[in-house]
Amino acid sequence: MVKVTFLGHACFMVQTDSHKVLIDPFLTGNPQATLKAEEVEADAILITHGHDDHIGDALAISKRTGAMIVANFEISSYLGRKEAKTHPLHIGGSREFDFGKVKLTPAFHGSSRIEDDAFVYLGMPAGVLLTMGGKTIYHAGDTGLFGDMKLLGEMNEIDVALLPIGDNFTMGVADAVKAVEFLNPKYVVPMHYNTWEIINANPQEFVDLLKESPAQAVALKPNESLSL
Ligand code: NI
Ligand code: MN
């Protein structure tokens, strides 16, 4: 069994009996988080892009737990220089790890961070296809809608798609509904909404718009899980 737990905003824990993989571990300063960065366990940490609400506590969690950080080359190099254990991938590239397989997919967004009043640019933003325990999880990262999501849906049997619906910085509800059509997942979980007023969205509207879809939409509250 694979358990996918929503930890608030765009942060998820994916776990099997043997491994725990954390995606976009923004817990400190995340108004939706119910878990503290100091108490989370992980074997690996996947990061979609360089924004603070996605890199989050990755460095501290990696140093405390020994979890390997998997991200694009720029984020991996940046965190590697701060003495985290990292593995670089890049878009279109995949690799088998002991916990499962990770592939980076395109995303249309930014990937910068401000350090000492200067922009540090951390490569292209990405989405992630994670296959663990025989299930495939697609975390879209922060992105607008794009047509190649159709290709991702055709080439992968996606068990659950984690899609932003908060609008303003990413897809809103209507575009995310179109993304579900393209991706054709078994389940879809909305994310990246209601963390702050600027990304307020109604998850029930998203669920209702997908009533006729073959995909089952599940709006998880922070700390709720979906079992695959
Ligand atoms: Ni972002
Ligand atoms: Mn974000």
PDB file of C-alpha atoms and ligand atoms in Angstrom:
ATOM      1  CA  MET A   1       0.000   0.000   0.000  1.00  0.00           C
ATOM      2  CA  VAL A   2       1.137   3.518  -0.738  1.00  0.00           C
ATOM      3  CA  LYS A   3      -0.048   6.328   1.508  1.00  0.00           C
ATOM      4  CA  VAL A   4      -0.067   9.927   0.278  1.00  0.00           C
ATOM      5  CA  THR A   5      -0.442  12.474   3.072  1.00  0.00           C
ATOM      6  CA  PHE A   6      -1.102  16.179   2.490  1.00  0.00           C
ATOM      7  CA  LEU A   7       1.060  18.278   4.817  1.00  0.00           C
ATOM      8  CA  GLY A   8      -0.312  21.654   3.694  1.00  0.00           C
ATOM      9  CA  HIS A   9       0.301  23.967   0.697  1.00  0.00           C
ATOM     10  CA  ALA A  10       2.305  21.830  -1.784  1.00  0.00           C
ATOM     11  CA  CYS A  11       3.952  19.511   0.739  1.00  0.00           C
ATOM     12  CA  PHE A  12       3.194  15.787   0.641  1.00  0.00           C
ATOM     13  CA  MET A  13       4.581  12.655   2.269  1.00  0.00           C
ATOM     14  CA  VAL A  14       4.486   9.515   0.144  1.00  0.00           C
ATOM     15  CA  GLN A  15       5.165   6.335   2.056  1.00  0.00           C
ATOM     16  CA  THR A  16       5.310   2.583   1.668  1.00  0.00           C
ATOM     17  CA  ASP A  17       6.087   0.016   4.395  1.00  0.00           C
ATOM     18  CA  SER A  18       9.773   0.579   3.748  1.00  0.00           C
ATOM     19  CA  HIS A  19      10.276   4.205   2.678  1.00  0.00           C
ATOM     20  CA  LYS A  20       9.152   7.772   3.260  1.00  0.00           C
ATOM     21  CA  VAL A  21       9.527  10.390   0.553  1.00  0.00           C
ATOM     22  CA  LEU A  22       8.775  14.031   1.255  1.00  0.00           C
ATOM     23  CA  ILE A  23       7.878  16.401  -1.581  1.00  0.00           C
ATOM     24  CA  ASP A  24       8.353  20.197  -1.308  1.00  0.00           C
ATOM     25  CA  PRO A  25       8.916  20.211   2.474  1.00  0.00           C
ATOM     26  CA  PHE A  26       7.670  23.669   3.428  1.00  0.00           C
ATOM     27  CA  LEU A  27       6.603  23.281   7.077  1.00  0.00           C
ATOM     28  CA  THR A  28       8.193  26.166   9.027  1.00  0.00           C
ATOM     29  CA  GLY A  29       6.090  29.255   8.279  1.00  0.00           C
ATOM     30  CA  ASN A  30       3.446  27.242   6.429  1.00  0.00           C
ATOM     31  CA  PRO A  31       0.095  28.339   7.889  1.00  0.00           C
ATOM     32  CA  GLN A  32      -1.469  24.974   6.906  1.00  0.00           C
ATOM     33  CA  ALA A  33       1.209  22.734   8.380  1.00  0.00           C
ATOM     34  CA  THR A  34       0.311  20.596  11.386  1.00  0.00           C
ATOM     35  CA  LEU A  35       3.686  18.877  11.542  1.00  0.00           C
ATOM     36  CA  LYS A  36       6.950  20.479  12.642  1.00  0.00           C
ATOM     37  CA  ALA A  37      10.054  20.253  10.474  1.00  0.00           C
ATOM     38  CA  GLU A  38      11.902  18.926  13.558  1.00  0.00           C
ATOM     39  CA  GLU A  39       9.624  15.895  13.847  1.00  0.00           C
ATOM     40  CA  VAL A  40       9.244  14.737  10.251  1.00  0.00           C
ATOM     41  CA  GLU A  41      11.106  11.619   9.081  1.00  0.00           C
ATOM     42  CA  ALA A  42      12.191  11.014   5.497  1.00  0.00           C
ATOM     43  CA  ASP A  43      14.447   8.786   3.392  1.00  0.00           C
ATOM     44  CA  ALA A  44      14.379  11.198   0.475  1.00  0.00           C
ATOM     45  CA  ILE A  45      13.201  14.735  -0.292  1.00  0.00           C
ATOM     46  CA  LEU A  46      12.022  15.795  -3.745  1.00  0.00           C
ATOM     47  CA  ILE A  47      11.977  19.506  -4.595  1.00  0.00           C
ATOM     48  CA  THR A  48      10.103  20.870  -7.627  1.00  0.00           C
ATOM     49  CA  HIS A  49      11.609  24.377  -7.780  1.00  0.00           C
ATOM     50  CA  GLY A  50      13.604  26.990  -5.935  1.00  0.00           C
ATOM     51  CA  HIS A  51      10.856  29.101  -4.346  1.00  0.00           C
ATOM     52  CA  ASP A  52      10.910  29.238  -0.555  1.00  0.00           C
ATOM     53  CA  ASP A  53       7.444  27.698  -0.220  1.00  0.00           C
ATOM     54  CA  HIS A  54       8.864  24.559  -1.904  1.00  0.00           C
ATOM     55  CA  ILE A  55      12.508  24.250  -0.783  1.00  0.00           C
ATOM     56  CA  GLY A  56      11.206  25.086   2.684  1.00  0.00           C
ATOM     57  CA  ASP A  57      12.916  23.036   5.385  1.00  0.00           C
ATOM     58  CA  ALA A  58      14.669  20.664   2.971  1.00  0.00           C
ATOM     59  CA  LEU A  59      18.186  21.474   4.156  1.00  0.00           C
ATOM     60  CA  ALA A  60      17.431  21.099   7.879  1.00  0.00           C
ATOM     61  CA  ILE A  61      15.423  17.887   7.396  1.00  0.00           C
ATOM     62  CA  SER A  62      18.084  16.396   5.131  1.00  0.00           C
ATOM     63  CA  LYS A  63      20.861  17.192   7.610  1.00  0.00           C
ATOM     64  CA  ARG A  64      18.909  15.794  10.576  1.00  0.00           C
ATOM     65  CA  THR A  65      17.598  12.622   8.931  1.00  0.00           C
ATOM     66  CA  GLY A  66      20.237  11.948   6.272  1.00  0.00           C
ATOM     67  CA  ALA A  67      17.498  12.075   3.608  1.00  0.00           C
ATOM     68  CA  MET A  68      18.835  12.502   0.100  1.00  0.00           C
ATOM     69  CA  ILE A  69      17.551  15.549  -1.766  1.00  0.00           C
ATOM     70  CA  VAL A  70      16.559  14.900  -5.386  1.00  0.00           C
ATOM     71  CA  ALA A  71      16.005  18.001  -7.512  1.00  0.00           C
ATOM     72  CA  ASN A  72      17.182  19.705 -10.669  1.00  0.00           C
ATOM     73  CA  PHE A  73      20.933  20.216 -11.128  1.00  0.00           C
ATOM     74  CA  GLU A  74      20.905  23.820  -9.910  1.00  0.00           C
ATOM     75  CA  ILE A  75      18.951  23.170  -6.691  1.00  0.00           C
ATOM     76  CA  SER A  76      21.011  20.029  -6.019  1.00  0.00           C
ATOM     77  CA  SER A  77      24.270  21.934  -6.485  1.00  0.00           C
ATOM     78  CA  TYR A  78      23.047  24.853  -4.372  1.00  0.00           C
ATOM     79  CA  LEU A  79      21.989  22.607  -1.457  1.00  0.00           C
ATOM     80  CA  GLY A  80      24.969  20.313  -1.963  1.00  0.00           C
ATOM     81  CA  ARG A  81      27.261  23.289  -1.334  1.00  0.00           C
ATOM     82  CA  LYS A  82      25.416  23.729   1.971  1.00  0.00           C
ATOM     83  CA  GLU A  83      26.388  20.138   2.805  1.00  0.00           C
ATOM     84  CA  ALA A  84      23.155  18.290   2.093  1.00  0.00           C
ATOM     85  CA  LYS A  85      23.257  14.870   0.447  1.00  0.00           C
ATOM     86  CA  THR A  86      21.844  15.431  -3.041  1.00  0.00           C
ATOM     87  CA  HIS A  87      21.232  13.772  -6.373  1.00  0.00           C
ATOM     88  CA  PRO A  88      20.836  15.985  -9.468  1.00  0.00           C
ATOM     89  CA  LEU A  89      18.319  15.192 -12.185  1.00  0.00           C
ATOM     90  CA  HIS A  90      16.965  17.333 -14.967  1.00  0.00           C
ATOM     91  CA  ILE A  91      13.780  17.602 -16.954  1.00  0.00           C
ATOM     92  CA  GLY A  92      13.008  14.451 -18.886  1.00  0.00           C
ATOM     93  CA  GLY A  93      15.551  12.493 -16.875  1.00  0.00           C
ATOM     94  CA  SER A  94      14.633   9.676 -14.523  1.00  0.00           C
ATOM     95  CA  ARG A  95      16.467   7.429 -12.105  1.00  0.00           C
ATOM     96  CA  GLU A  96      15.749   4.391  -9.977  1.00  0.00           C
ATOM     97  CA  PHE A  97      16.571   4.887  -6.309  1.00  0.00           C
ATOM     98  CA  ASP A  98      16.165   2.392  -3.461  1.00  0.00           C
ATOM     99  CA  PHE A  99      12.875   4.102  -2.531  1.00  0.00           C
ATOM    100  CA  GLY A 100      11.465   4.221  -6.058  1.00  0.00           C
ATOM    101  CA  LYS A 101      11.781   5.947  -9.421  1.00  0.00           C
ATOM    102  CA  VAL A 102      11.815   9.698  -9.939  1.00  0.00           C
ATOM    103  CA  LYS A 103      11.382  11.547 -13.221  1.00  0.00           C
ATOM    104  CA  LEU A 104      11.410  15.325 -13.584  1.00  0.00           C
ATOM    105  CA  THR A 105       8.750  16.742 -15.903  1.00  0.00           C
ATOM    106  CA  PRO A 106       8.278  20.253 -17.301  1.00  0.00           C
ATOM    107  CA  ALA A 107       6.537  23.040 -15.410  1.00  0.00           C
ATOM    108  CA  PHE A 108       5.927  26.641 -16.464  1.00  0.00           C
ATOM    109  CA  HIS A 109       6.888  28.874 -13.560  1.00  0.00           C
ATOM    110  CA  GLY A 110       9.968  30.441 -11.903  1.00  0.00           C
ATOM    111  CA  SER A 111      12.661  28.901  -9.722  1.00  0.00           C
ATOM    112  CA  SER A 112      14.505  31.725  -7.986  1.00  0.00           C
ATOM    113  CA  ARG A 113      15.341  32.560  -4.435  1.00  0.00           C
ATOM    114  CA  ILE A 114      16.541  35.765  -2.848  1.00  0.00           C
ATOM    115  CA  GLU A 115      19.728  35.509  -0.812  1.00  0.00           C
ATOM    116  CA  ASP A 116      21.654  38.490   0.565  1.00  0.00           C
ATOM    117  CA  ASP A 117      19.365  40.819  -1.432  1.00  0.00           C
ATOM    118  CA  ALA A 118      20.256  39.133  -4.723  1.00  0.00           C
ATOM    119  CA  PHE A 119      18.360  36.696  -6.881  1.00  0.00           C
ATOM    120  CA  VAL A 120      19.844  33.222  -7.009  1.00  0.00           C
ATOM    121  CA  TYR A 121      18.387  31.449 -10.017  1.00  0.00           C
ATOM    122  CA  LEU A 122      17.871  27.750  -9.459  1.00  0.00           C
ATOM    123  CA  GLY A 123      17.288  26.335 -12.920  1.00  0.00           C
ATOM    124  CA  MET A 124      14.018  25.366 -14.539  1.00  0.00           C
ATOM    125  CA  PRO A 125      10.998  24.586 -12.407  1.00  0.00           C
ATOM    126  CA  ALA A 126       9.780  20.998 -12.634  1.00  0.00           C
ATOM    127  CA  GLY A 127       7.052  18.553 -11.850  1.00  0.00           C
ATOM    128  CA  VAL A 128       7.789  15.111 -10.480  1.00  0.00           C
ATOM    129  CA  LEU A 129       6.652  11.625 -11.438  1.00  0.00           C
ATOM    130  CA  LEU A 130       7.351   9.373  -8.469  1.00  0.00           C
ATOM    131  CA  THR A 131       6.802   5.617  -8.754  1.00  0.00           C
ATOM    132  CA  MET A 132       6.854   3.786  -5.435  1.00  0.00           C
ATOM    133  CA  GLY A 133       5.272   0.519  -4.354  1.00  0.00           C
ATOM    134  CA  GLY A 134       3.865   0.040  -7.868  1.00  0.00           C
ATOM    135  CA  LYS A 135       1.971   3.360  -7.819  1.00  0.00           C
ATOM    136  CA  THR A 136       2.719   6.516  -9.766  1.00  0.00           C
ATOM    137  CA  ILE A 137       2.272   9.911  -8.161  1.00  0.00           C
ATOM    138  CA  TYR A 138       2.465  13.073 -10.279  1.00  0.00           C
ATOM    139  CA  HIS A 139       3.225  16.268  -8.346  1.00  0.00           C
ATOM    140  CA  ALA A 140       2.843  19.081 -10.891  1.00  0.00           C
ATOM    141  CA  GLY A 141       4.904  21.588  -8.890  1.00  0.00           C
ATOM    142  CA  ASP A 142       3.848  25.182  -9.469  1.00  0.00           C
ATOM    143  CA  THR A 143       2.765  25.521 -13.072  1.00  0.00           C
ATOM    144  CA  GLY A 144       0.319  26.927 -15.515  1.00  0.00           C
ATOM    145  CA  LEU A 145      -1.651  24.570 -17.707  1.00  0.00           C
ATOM    146  CA  PHE A 146       0.305  23.176 -20.670  1.00  0.00           C
ATOM    147  CA  GLY A 147      -0.643  20.855 -23.506  1.00  0.00           C
ATOM    148  CA  ASP A 148       2.129  18.322 -22.899  1.00  0.00           C
ATOM    149  CA  MET A 149       0.287  17.206 -19.781  1.00  0.00           C
ATOM    150  CA  LYS A 150      -1.634  15.157 -22.353  1.00  0.00           C
ATOM    151  CA  LEU A 151       1.616  13.371 -23.202  1.00  0.00           C
ATOM    152  CA  LEU A 152       2.284  12.697 -19.526  1.00  0.00           C
ATOM    153  CA  GLY A 153      -1.192  11.175 -19.286  1.00  0.00           C
ATOM    154  CA  GLU A 154      -0.688   9.045 -22.392  1.00  0.00           C
ATOM    155  CA  MET A 155       2.734   7.731 -21.382  1.00  0.00           C
ATOM    156  CA  ASN A 156       2.118   7.133 -17.670  1.00  0.00           C
ATOM    157  CA  GLU A 157      -0.614   5.422 -15.695  1.00  0.00           C
ATOM    158  CA  ILE A 158      -0.981   8.089 -13.051  1.00  0.00           C
ATOM    159  CA  ASP A 159      -2.571   6.843  -9.838  1.00  0.00           C
ATOM    160  CA  VAL A 160      -2.785  10.266  -8.256  1.00  0.00           C
ATOM    161  CA  ALA A 161      -2.166  13.739  -9.649  1.00  0.00           C
ATOM    162  CA  LEU A 162      -1.387  16.530  -7.173  1.00  0.00           C
ATOM    163  CA  LEU A 163      -2.383  19.765  -8.909  1.00  0.00           C
ATOM    164  CA  PRO A 164      -2.265  23.432  -7.899  1.00  0.00           C
ATOM    165  CA  ILE A 165      -5.645  25.209  -8.002  1.00  0.00           C
ATOM    166  CA  GLY A 166      -4.877  28.486  -6.194  1.00  0.00           C
ATOM    167  CA  ASP A 167      -4.621  30.658  -9.327  1.00  0.00           C
ATOM    168  CA  ASN A 168      -2.513  33.865  -9.349  1.00  0.00           C
ATOM    169  CA  PHE A 169       0.872  32.051  -9.455  1.00  0.00           C
ATOM    170  CA  THR A 170      -0.343  28.744 -10.956  1.00  0.00           C
ATOM    171  CA  MET A 171      -3.337  27.106 -12.574  1.00  0.00           C
ATOM    172  CA  GLY A 172      -6.682  28.032 -11.120  1.00  0.00           C
ATOM    173  CA  VAL A 173      -9.648  25.689 -10.757  1.00  0.00           C
ATOM    174  CA  ALA A 174     -10.808  25.757 -14.415  1.00  0.00           C
ATOM    175  CA  ASP A 175      -7.321  25.122 -15.820  1.00  0.00           C
ATOM    176  CA  ALA A 176      -6.699  22.362 -13.268  1.00  0.00           C
ATOM    177  CA  VAL A 177      -9.929  20.665 -14.406  1.00  0.00           C
ATOM    178  CA  LYS A 178      -8.530  20.705 -17.965  1.00  0.00           C
ATOM    179  CA  ALA A 179      -5.241  19.290 -16.652  1.00  0.00           C
ATOM    180  CA  VAL A 180      -7.160  16.361 -15.160  1.00  0.00           C
ATOM    181  CA  GLU A 181      -8.617  15.615 -18.595  1.00  0.00           C
ATOM    182  CA  PHE A 182      -5.076  15.611 -20.058  1.00  0.00           C
ATOM    183  CA  LEU A 183      -3.465  13.549 -17.285  1.00  0.00           C
ATOM    184  CA  ASN A 184      -6.257  11.009 -16.841  1.00  0.00           C
ATOM    185  CA  PRO A 185      -5.306  10.030 -13.271  1.00  0.00           C
ATOM    186  CA  LYS A 186      -7.286   7.665 -11.014  1.00  0.00           C
ATOM    187  CA  TYR A 187      -7.322  10.260  -8.236  1.00  0.00           C
ATOM    188  CA  VAL A 188      -6.620  13.975  -8.172  1.00  0.00           C
ATOM    189  CA  VAL A 189      -5.798  16.023  -5.075  1.00  0.00           C
ATOM    190  CA  PRO A 190      -5.839  19.847  -5.220  1.00  0.00           C
ATOM    191  CA  MET A 191      -2.946  21.752  -3.623  1.00  0.00           C
ATOM    192  CA  HIS A 192      -1.342  25.206  -3.449  1.00  0.00           C
ATOM    193  CA  TYR A 193      -4.520  27.051  -2.382  1.00  0.00           C
ATOM    194  CA  ASN A 194      -5.861  28.881   0.705  1.00  0.00           C
ATOM    195  CA  THR A 195      -2.390  29.107   2.247  1.00  0.00           C
ATOM    196  CA  TRP A 196      -2.583  32.873   1.864  1.00  0.00           C
ATOM    197  CA  GLU A 197      -5.369  35.165   0.681  1.00  0.00           C
ATOM    198  CA  ILE A 198      -3.668  35.683  -2.699  1.00  0.00           C
ATOM    199  CA  ILE A 199      -4.216  32.016  -3.617  1.00  0.00           C
ATOM    200  CA  ASN A 200      -7.690  31.531  -2.179  1.00  0.00           C
ATOM    201  CA  ALA A 201      -9.734  28.933  -4.061  1.00  0.00           C
ATOM    202  CA  ASN A 202     -12.693  26.687  -3.341  1.00  0.00           C
ATOM    203  CA  PRO A 203     -11.685  22.994  -3.416  1.00  0.00           C
ATOM    204  CA  GLN A 204     -15.360  21.977  -3.424  1.00  0.00           C
ATOM    205  CA  GLU A 205     -15.818  23.818  -6.732  1.00  0.00           C
ATOM    206  CA  PHE A 206     -12.940  21.751  -8.147  1.00  0.00           C
ATOM    207  CA  VAL A 207     -14.441  18.499  -6.811  1.00  0.00           C
ATOM    208  CA  ASP A 208     -17.898  19.406  -8.168  1.00  0.00           C
ATOM    209  CA  LEU A 209     -16.562  20.250 -11.639  1.00  0.00           C
ATOM    210  CA  LEU A 210     -15.003  16.767 -11.773  1.00  0.00           C
ATOM    211  CA  LYS A 211     -18.212  14.893 -10.818  1.00  0.00           C
ATOM    212  CA  GLU A 212     -18.545  13.443 -14.347  1.00  0.00           C
ATOM    213  CA  SER A 213     -14.804  12.812 -14.756  1.00  0.00           C
ATOM    214  CA  PRO A 214     -13.360   9.286 -14.535  1.00  0.00           C
ATOM    215  CA  ALA A 215     -10.864  10.758 -12.086  1.00  0.00           C
ATOM    216  CA  GLN A 216     -11.910  10.879  -8.469  1.00  0.00           C
ATOM    217  CA  ALA A 217     -11.187  14.268  -6.899  1.00  0.00           C
ATOM    218  CA  VAL A 218     -10.305  14.236  -3.210  1.00  0.00           C
ATOM    219  CA  ALA A 219      -9.699  17.483  -1.332  1.00  0.00           C
ATOM    220  CA  LEU A 220      -7.457  16.446   1.560  1.00  0.00           C
ATOM    221  CA  LYS A 221      -7.234  18.576   4.671  1.00  0.00           C
ATOM    222  CA  PRO A 222      -3.740  19.018   6.117  1.00  0.00           C
ATOM    223  CA  ASN A 223      -2.595  15.735   7.689  1.00  0.00           C
ATOM    224  CA  GLU A 224      -5.235  13.690   5.829  1.00  0.00           C
ATOM    225  CA  SER A 225      -4.128  10.792   3.642  1.00  0.00           C
ATOM    226  CA  LEU A 226      -5.154   8.950   0.537  1.00  0.00           C
ATOM    227  CA  SER A 227      -4.324   5.228   0.367  1.00  0.00           C
ATOM    228  CA  LEU A 228      -3.491   3.818  -3.051  1.00  0.00           C
TER     229      LEU A 228
HETATM  230 NI    NI B   1       6.597  28.712  -6.896  1.00  0.00          NI
HETATM  231 MN    MN B   2       4.573  28.001  -4.701  1.00  0.00          MN
END
